[in-house]
Amino acid sequence: EPEVTQTPSHQVTQMGQEVILRCVPISNHLYFYWYRQILGQKVEFLVSFYNNEISEKSEIFDDQFSVERPDGSNFTLKIRSTKLEDSAMYFCASGKTGVSYEQYFGPGTRLTVT
Amino acid sequence: DAKTTQPNSMESNEEEPVHLPCNHSTISGTDYIHWYRQLPSQGPEYVIHGLTSNVNNRMASLAIAEDRKSSTLILHRATLRDAAVYYCILRKTNAGKSTFGDGTTLTVKP
């Protein structure tokens, strides 16, 4: 069964450093998303991406964040200058076209900012 | 955005049916009812979704009230692997974002 994959599974970085989290969505999906979950808290929406542009973003997704689909398979989330409060699990998700199809989530990348 | 209300926690015995309720009294006509679950240390996993009619798939059944103001996720025979946080989410058409609440933590006892 096709699945969303994410790399790395765990990333440790120092405050102020740039990080890139990588995702490979399911191949025939056209909608892509990033969510995050701070330890013990809710899953929070960050951004959705369709047709090579951001379709929606949350207040969390400020100028420090960017997303890109650099080729036909990868979908990346970049944090330019990490802060301690960016420590969280980051989940990528993808979905088909059509009316309210389900989202498929990856296993997540645990980001630890020290 | 319309809001959902779920009990914080529920318990079930293994191999018994589980009915997980969700209230969404302010649901609009364009909202689909989605259920996801999150097993410990994993990403959310799609379970089922519907609009007006009851739905069945290999994982669960979804019963939707006639006025659509509530729904119930039914796991027909709970297993230990079903212990997870279950989220009831309203999503607009055309693949909008999912807004996760606190969900219901399901504990399955052997």
mmCIF file of C-alpha atoms in Angstrom:
data_model
loop_
_atom_site.group_PDB
_atom_site.id
_atom_site.type_symbol
_atom_site.label_atom_id
_atom_site.label_comp_id
_atom_site.label_asym_id
_atom_site.label_seq_id
_atom_site.Cartn_x
_atom_site.Cartn_y
_atom_site.Cartn_z
ATOM 1 C CA GLU A 1 0.000 0.000 0.000
ATOM 2 C CA PRO A 2 1.448 3.421 -0.919
ATOM 3 C CA GLU A 3 2.485 5.623 1.978
ATOM 4 C CA VAL A 4 3.872 9.033 2.774
ATOM 5 C CA THR A 5 7.490 8.947 3.868
ATOM 6 C CA GLN A 6 9.429 11.561 5.798
ATOM 7 C CA THR A 7 13.124 12.107 6.437
ATOM 8 C CA PRO A 8 14.848 12.384 8.773
ATOM 9 C CA SER A 9 12.919 10.682 11.533
ATOM 10 C CA HIS A 10 14.708 12.823 14.109
ATOM 11 C CA GLN A 11 16.594 16.075 13.612
ATOM 12 C CA VAL A 12 18.522 17.883 16.304
ATOM 13 C CA THR A 13 19.607 21.431 15.561
ATOM 14 C CA GLN A 14 20.866 24.485 17.366
ATOM 15 C CA MET A 15 18.777 27.587 17.768
ATOM 16 C CA GLY A 16 19.176 29.921 14.806
ATOM 17 C CA GLN A 17 20.093 27.188 12.356
ATOM 18 C CA GLU A 18 18.156 26.414 9.203
ATOM 19 C CA VAL A 19 16.481 23.030 8.842
ATOM 20 C CA ILE A 20 14.804 21.334 5.924
ATOM 21 C CA LEU A 21 12.304 18.580 6.559
ATOM 22 C CA ARG A 22 11.619 16.293 3.662
ATOM 23 C CA CYS A 23 8.540 14.397 2.599
ATOM 24 C CA VAL A 24 7.706 12.117 -0.288
ATOM 25 C CA PRO A 25 3.926 12.200 -0.769
ATOM 26 C CA ILE A 26 1.951 9.419 -2.396
ATOM 27 C CA SER A 27 2.677 9.572 -6.098
ATOM 28 C CA ASN A 28 -0.733 10.374 -7.594
ATOM 29 C CA HIS A 29 -1.676 12.896 -4.914
ATOM 30 C CA LEU A 30 -1.841 16.576 -5.749
ATOM 31 C CA TYR A 31 -2.613 18.201 -2.375
ATOM 32 C CA PHE A 32 0.149 18.480 0.198
ATOM 33 C CA TYR A 33 0.141 19.616 3.800
ATOM 34 C CA TRP A 34 2.379 20.205 6.779
ATOM 35 C CA TYR A 35 1.174 19.906 10.355
ATOM 36 C CA ARG A 36 3.034 20.000 13.634
ATOM 37 C CA GLN A 37 2.417 18.620 17.091
ATOM 38 C CA ILE A 38 4.225 20.002 20.101
ATOM 39 C CA LEU A 39 4.676 17.291 22.728
ATOM 40 C CA GLY A 40 1.428 16.720 24.608
ATOM 41 C CA GLN A 41 -0.529 19.176 22.491
ATOM 42 C CA LYS A 42 -2.926 19.098 19.538
ATOM 43 C CA VAL A 43 -1.982 18.505 15.933
ATOM 44 C CA GLU A 44 -1.815 21.963 14.335
ATOM 45 C CA PHE A 45 -2.202 22.842 10.678
ATOM 46 C CA LEU A 46 0.669 24.793 9.148
ATOM 47 C CA VAL A 47 0.191 24.992 5.401
ATOM 48 C CA SER A 48 -1.461 23.418 2.393
ATOM 49 C CA PHE A 49 0.008 23.374 -1.097
ATOM 50 C CA TYR A 50 -1.611 22.716 -4.450
ATOM 51 C CA ASN A 51 -0.640 23.379 -8.032
ATOM 52 C CA ASN A 52 2.787 24.653 -6.946
ATOM 53 C CA GLU A 53 1.501 27.304 -4.641
ATOM 54 C CA ILE A 54 0.348 27.733 -1.074
ATOM 55 C CA SER A 55 -3.426 27.417 -0.917
ATOM 56 C CA GLU A 56 -3.818 28.101 2.797
ATOM 57 C CA LYS A 57 -1.577 28.791 5.762
ATOM 58 C CA SER A 58 -2.050 29.246 9.479
ATOM 59 C CA GLU A 59 -0.799 32.018 11.742
ATOM 60 C CA ILE A 60 2.034 29.739 12.808
ATOM 61 C CA PHE A 61 3.388 29.676 9.258
ATOM 62 C CA ASP A 62 5.210 32.992 9.350
ATOM 63 C CA ASP A 63 8.132 34.298 7.295
ATOM 64 C CA GLN A 64 10.488 31.830 8.977
ATOM 65 C CA PHE A 65 8.727 28.957 7.220
ATOM 66 C CA SER A 66 8.639 28.081 3.548
ATOM 67 C CA VAL A 67 7.547 25.102 1.494
ATOM 68 C CA GLU A 68 8.695 23.838 -1.826
ATOM 69 C CA ARG A 69 8.084 21.023 -4.247
ATOM 70 C CA PRO A 70 11.493 21.025 -5.911
ATOM 71 C CA ASP A 71 10.828 18.057 -8.187
ATOM 72 C CA GLY A 72 8.012 15.656 -8.982
ATOM 73 C CA SER A 73 8.331 13.669 -5.804
ATOM 74 C CA ASN A 74 9.592 15.680 -2.829
ATOM 75 C CA PHE A 75 7.787 18.225 -0.689
ATOM 76 C CA THR A 76 9.908 20.166 1.779
ATOM 77 C CA LEU A 77 9.392 22.401 4.782
ATOM 78 C CA LYS A 78 12.181 24.851 5.562
ATOM 79 C CA ILE A 79 12.571 26.707 8.819
ATOM 80 C CA ARG A 80 15.074 29.507 8.253
ATOM 81 C CA SER A 81 16.174 30.303 11.791
ATOM 82 C CA THR A 82 14.926 27.781 14.311
ATOM 83 C CA LYS A 83 13.698 28.758 17.751
ATOM 84 C CA LEU A 84 13.344 26.609 20.843
ATOM 85 C CA GLU A 85 9.552 26.692 20.406
ATOM 86 C CA ASP A 86 9.848 25.067 16.982
ATOM 87 C CA SER A 87 10.639 21.782 18.725
ATOM 88 C CA ALA A 88 7.814 19.471 17.732
ATOM 89 C CA MET A 89 6.792 16.527 15.569
ATOM 90 C CA TYR A 90 6.234 17.669 12.017
ATOM 91 C CA PHE A 91 3.827 15.639 9.909
ATOM 92 C CA CYS A 92 3.524 15.767 6.173
ATOM 93 C CA ALA A 93 0.257 14.690 4.562
ATOM 94 C CA SER A 94 -1.013 14.293 1.031
ATOM 95 C CA GLY A 95 -4.408 13.870 -0.577
ATOM 96 C CA LYS A 96 -5.999 13.158 -3.920
ATOM 97 C CA THR A 97 -8.007 15.604 -5.952
ATOM 98 C CA GLY A 98 -11.732 15.545 -5.708
ATOM 99 C CA VAL A 99 -14.245 16.227 -3.031
ATOM 100 C CA SER A 100 -12.878 15.924 0.471
ATOM 101 C CA TYR A 101 -10.782 12.854 0.004
ATOM 102 C CA GLU A 102 -8.918 11.581 3.012
ATOM 103 C CA GLN A 103 -5.454 12.797 3.944
ATOM 104 C CA TYR A 104 -2.617 10.360 4.328
ATOM 105 C CA PHE A 105 -0.085 11.303 6.962
ATOM 106 C CA GLY A 106 3.566 10.411 7.187
ATOM 107 C CA PRO A 107 5.247 9.069 10.326
ATOM 108 C CA GLY A 108 6.638 12.468 11.224
ATOM 109 C CA THR A 109 9.989 14.111 11.850
ATOM 110 C CA ARG A 110 10.838 14.919 15.426
ATOM 111 C CA LEU A 111 12.612 18.271 15.470
ATOM 112 C CA THR A 112 14.556 19.145 18.588
ATOM 113 C CA VAL A 113 15.980 22.657 18.827
ATOM 114 C CA THR A 114 18.635 23.138 21.506
ATOM 115 C CA ASP B 1 -15.194 26.975 11.334
ATOM 116 C CA ALA B 2 -17.721 24.581 12.806
ATOM 117 C CA LYS B 3 -16.587 22.946 16.032
ATOM 118 C CA THR B 4 -16.739 19.322 17.189
ATOM 119 C CA THR B 5 -17.149 18.041 20.742
ATOM 120 C CA GLN B 6 -15.929 14.629 21.844
ATOM 121 C CA PRO B 7 -15.572 12.952 25.242
ATOM 122 C CA ASN B 8 -12.018 13.165 26.566
ATOM 123 C CA SER B 9 -11.685 9.443 27.109
ATOM 124 C CA MET B 10 -13.465 6.125 26.758
ATOM 125 C CA GLU B 11 -12.691 2.572 27.740
ATOM 126 C CA SER B 12 -13.564 -0.665 26.046
ATOM 127 C CA ASN B 13 -12.921 -4.331 26.512
ATOM 128 C CA GLU B 14 -11.097 -6.234 23.835
ATOM 129 C CA GLU B 15 -13.349 -7.833 21.190
ATOM 130 C CA GLU B 16 -16.344 -5.730 22.195
ATOM 131 C CA PRO B 17 -17.893 -3.006 20.003
ATOM 132 C CA VAL B 18 -16.998 0.619 20.692
ATOM 133 C CA HIS B 19 -19.168 3.608 19.901
ATOM 134 C CA LEU B 20 -17.281 6.907 19.845
ATOM 135 C CA PRO B 21 -19.618 9.919 19.745
ATOM 136 C CA CYS B 22 -19.043 13.346 18.229
ATOM 137 C CA ASN B 23 -21.270 16.411 18.358
ATOM 138 C CA HIS B 24 -21.096 19.017 15.642
ATOM 139 C CA SER B 25 -24.232 21.092 16.058
ATOM 140 C CA THR B 26 -23.004 23.983 13.882
ATOM 141 C CA ILE B 27 -22.062 21.812 10.902
ATOM 142 C CA SER B 28 -22.697 23.393 7.520
ATOM 143 C CA GLY B 29 -23.968 21.763 4.368
ATOM 144 C CA THR B 30 -20.482 21.668 2.816
ATOM 145 C CA ASP B 31 -18.774 19.997 5.779
ATOM 146 C CA TYR B 32 -17.702 16.405 5.475
ATOM 147 C CA ILE B 33 -17.339 14.437 8.709
ATOM 148 C CA HIS B 34 -13.926 12.811 8.921
ATOM 149 C CA TRP B 35 -12.488 10.531 11.560
ATOM 150 C CA TYR B 36 -8.785 10.053 12.094
ATOM 151 C CA ARG B 37 -6.890 8.280 14.804
ATOM 152 C CA GLN B 38 -3.414 8.649 16.189
ATOM 153 C CA LEU B 39 -1.680 5.688 17.712
ATOM 154 C CA PRO B 40 1.078 6.419 20.235
ATOM 155 C CA SER B 41 4.160 7.956 18.604
ATOM 156 C CA GLN B 42 2.649 7.823 15.121
ATOM 157 C CA GLY B 43 1.114 10.215 12.627
ATOM 158 C CA PRO B 44 -2.640 10.565 12.310
ATOM 159 C CA GLU B 45 -4.300 7.815 10.298
ATOM 160 C CA TYR B 46 -7.454 8.163 8.237
ATOM 161 C CA VAL B 47 -10.331 6.019 9.476
ATOM 162 C CA ILE B 48 -13.497 6.977 7.608
ATOM 163 C CA HIS B 49 -15.510 9.919 6.334
ATOM 164 C CA GLY B 50 -19.041 10.701 5.222
ATOM 165 C CA LEU B 51 -21.462 13.455 4.327
ATOM 166 C CA THR B 52 -25.033 12.360 5.041
ATOM 167 C CA SER B 53 -25.345 8.597 4.750
ATOM 168 C CA ASN B 54 -23.881 5.970 7.009
ATOM 169 C CA VAL B 55 -20.586 4.578 5.751
ATOM 170 C CA ASN B 56 -18.733 1.319 6.251
ATOM 171 C CA ASN B 57 -15.179 0.352 5.451
ATOM 172 C CA ARG B 58 -12.773 -2.321 6.587
ATOM 173 C CA MET B 59 -11.754 -0.349 9.666
ATOM 174 C CA ALA B 60 -15.015 1.002 11.018
ATOM 175 C CA SER B 61 -18.537 2.252 10.442
ATOM 176 C CA LEU B 62 -19.747 5.833 10.605
ATOM 177 C CA ALA B 63 -23.288 6.555 11.671
ATOM 178 C CA ILE B 64 -24.477 10.087 10.901
ATOM 179 C CA ALA B 65 -27.568 11.537 12.525
ATOM 180 C CA GLU B 66 -30.353 12.590 10.198
ATOM 181 C CA ASP B 67 -29.873 16.261 11.096
ATOM 182 C CA ARG B 68 -26.072 15.808 10.791
ATOM 183 C CA LYS B 69 -25.510 17.445 14.150
ATOM 184 C CA SER B 70 -23.835 14.366 15.552
ATOM 185 C CA SER B 71 -22.072 11.241 14.394
ATOM 186 C CA THR B 72 -20.759 8.028 15.889
ATOM 187 C CA LEU B 73 -17.692 6.058 14.924
ATOM 188 C CA ILE B 74 -18.237 2.363 15.472
ATOM 189 C CA LEU B 75 -15.412 -0.117 15.892
ATOM 190 C CA HIS B 76 -17.107 -3.467 15.649
ATOM 191 C CA ARG B 77 -14.601 -5.503 17.638
ATOM 192 C CA ALA B 78 -11.987 -3.507 19.499
ATOM 193 C CA THR B 79 -8.465 -4.878 19.594
ATOM 194 C CA LEU B 80 -5.524 -3.724 21.670
ATOM 195 C CA ARG B 81 -4.153 -2.134 18.505
ATOM 196 C CA ASP B 82 -7.185 0.186 18.395
ATOM 197 C CA ALA B 83 -6.003 2.023 21.512
ATOM 198 C CA ALA B 84 -5.438 5.531 20.180
ATOM 199 C CA VAL B 85 -6.699 9.097 20.178
ATOM 200 C CA TYR B 86 -9.700 9.374 17.848
ATOM 201 C CA TYR B 87 -10.421 12.699 16.205
ATOM 202 C CA CYS B 88 -13.698 13.794 14.674
ATOM 203 C CA ILE B 89 -12.979 16.546 12.150
ATOM 204 C CA LEU B 90 -15.154 18.624 9.841
ATOM 205 C CA ARG B 91 -13.559 19.356 6.507
ATOM 206 C CA LYS B 92 -14.812 21.513 3.720
ATOM 207 C CA THR B 93 -14.973 20.155 0.202
ATOM 208 C CA ASN B 94 -12.000 20.472 -2.104
ATOM 209 C CA ALA B 95 -9.383 19.084 0.231
ATOM 210 C CA GLY B 96 -9.254 21.771 2.896
ATOM 211 C CA LYS B 97 -7.159 21.596 6.031
ATOM 212 C CA SER B 98 -7.988 19.342 8.952
ATOM 213 C CA THR B 99 -8.484 21.111 12.286
ATOM 214 C CA PHE B 100 -7.689 18.687 15.082
ATOM 215 C CA GLY B 101 -9.256 19.038 18.511
ATOM 216 C CA ASP B 102 -8.331 17.106 21.624
ATOM 217 C CA GLY B 103 -10.064 13.937 20.441
ATOM 218 C CA THR B 104 -11.142 10.931 22.487
ATOM 219 C CA THR B 105 -8.474 8.742 24.030
ATOM 220 C CA LEU B 106 -9.655 5.154 23.677
ATOM 221 C CA THR B 107 -8.265 2.604 26.094
ATOM 222 C CA VAL B 108 -8.802 -1.056 25.242
ATOM 223 C CA LYS B 109 -8.568 -3.509 28.111
ATOM 224 C CA PRO B 110 -7.606 -7.135 27.528
#
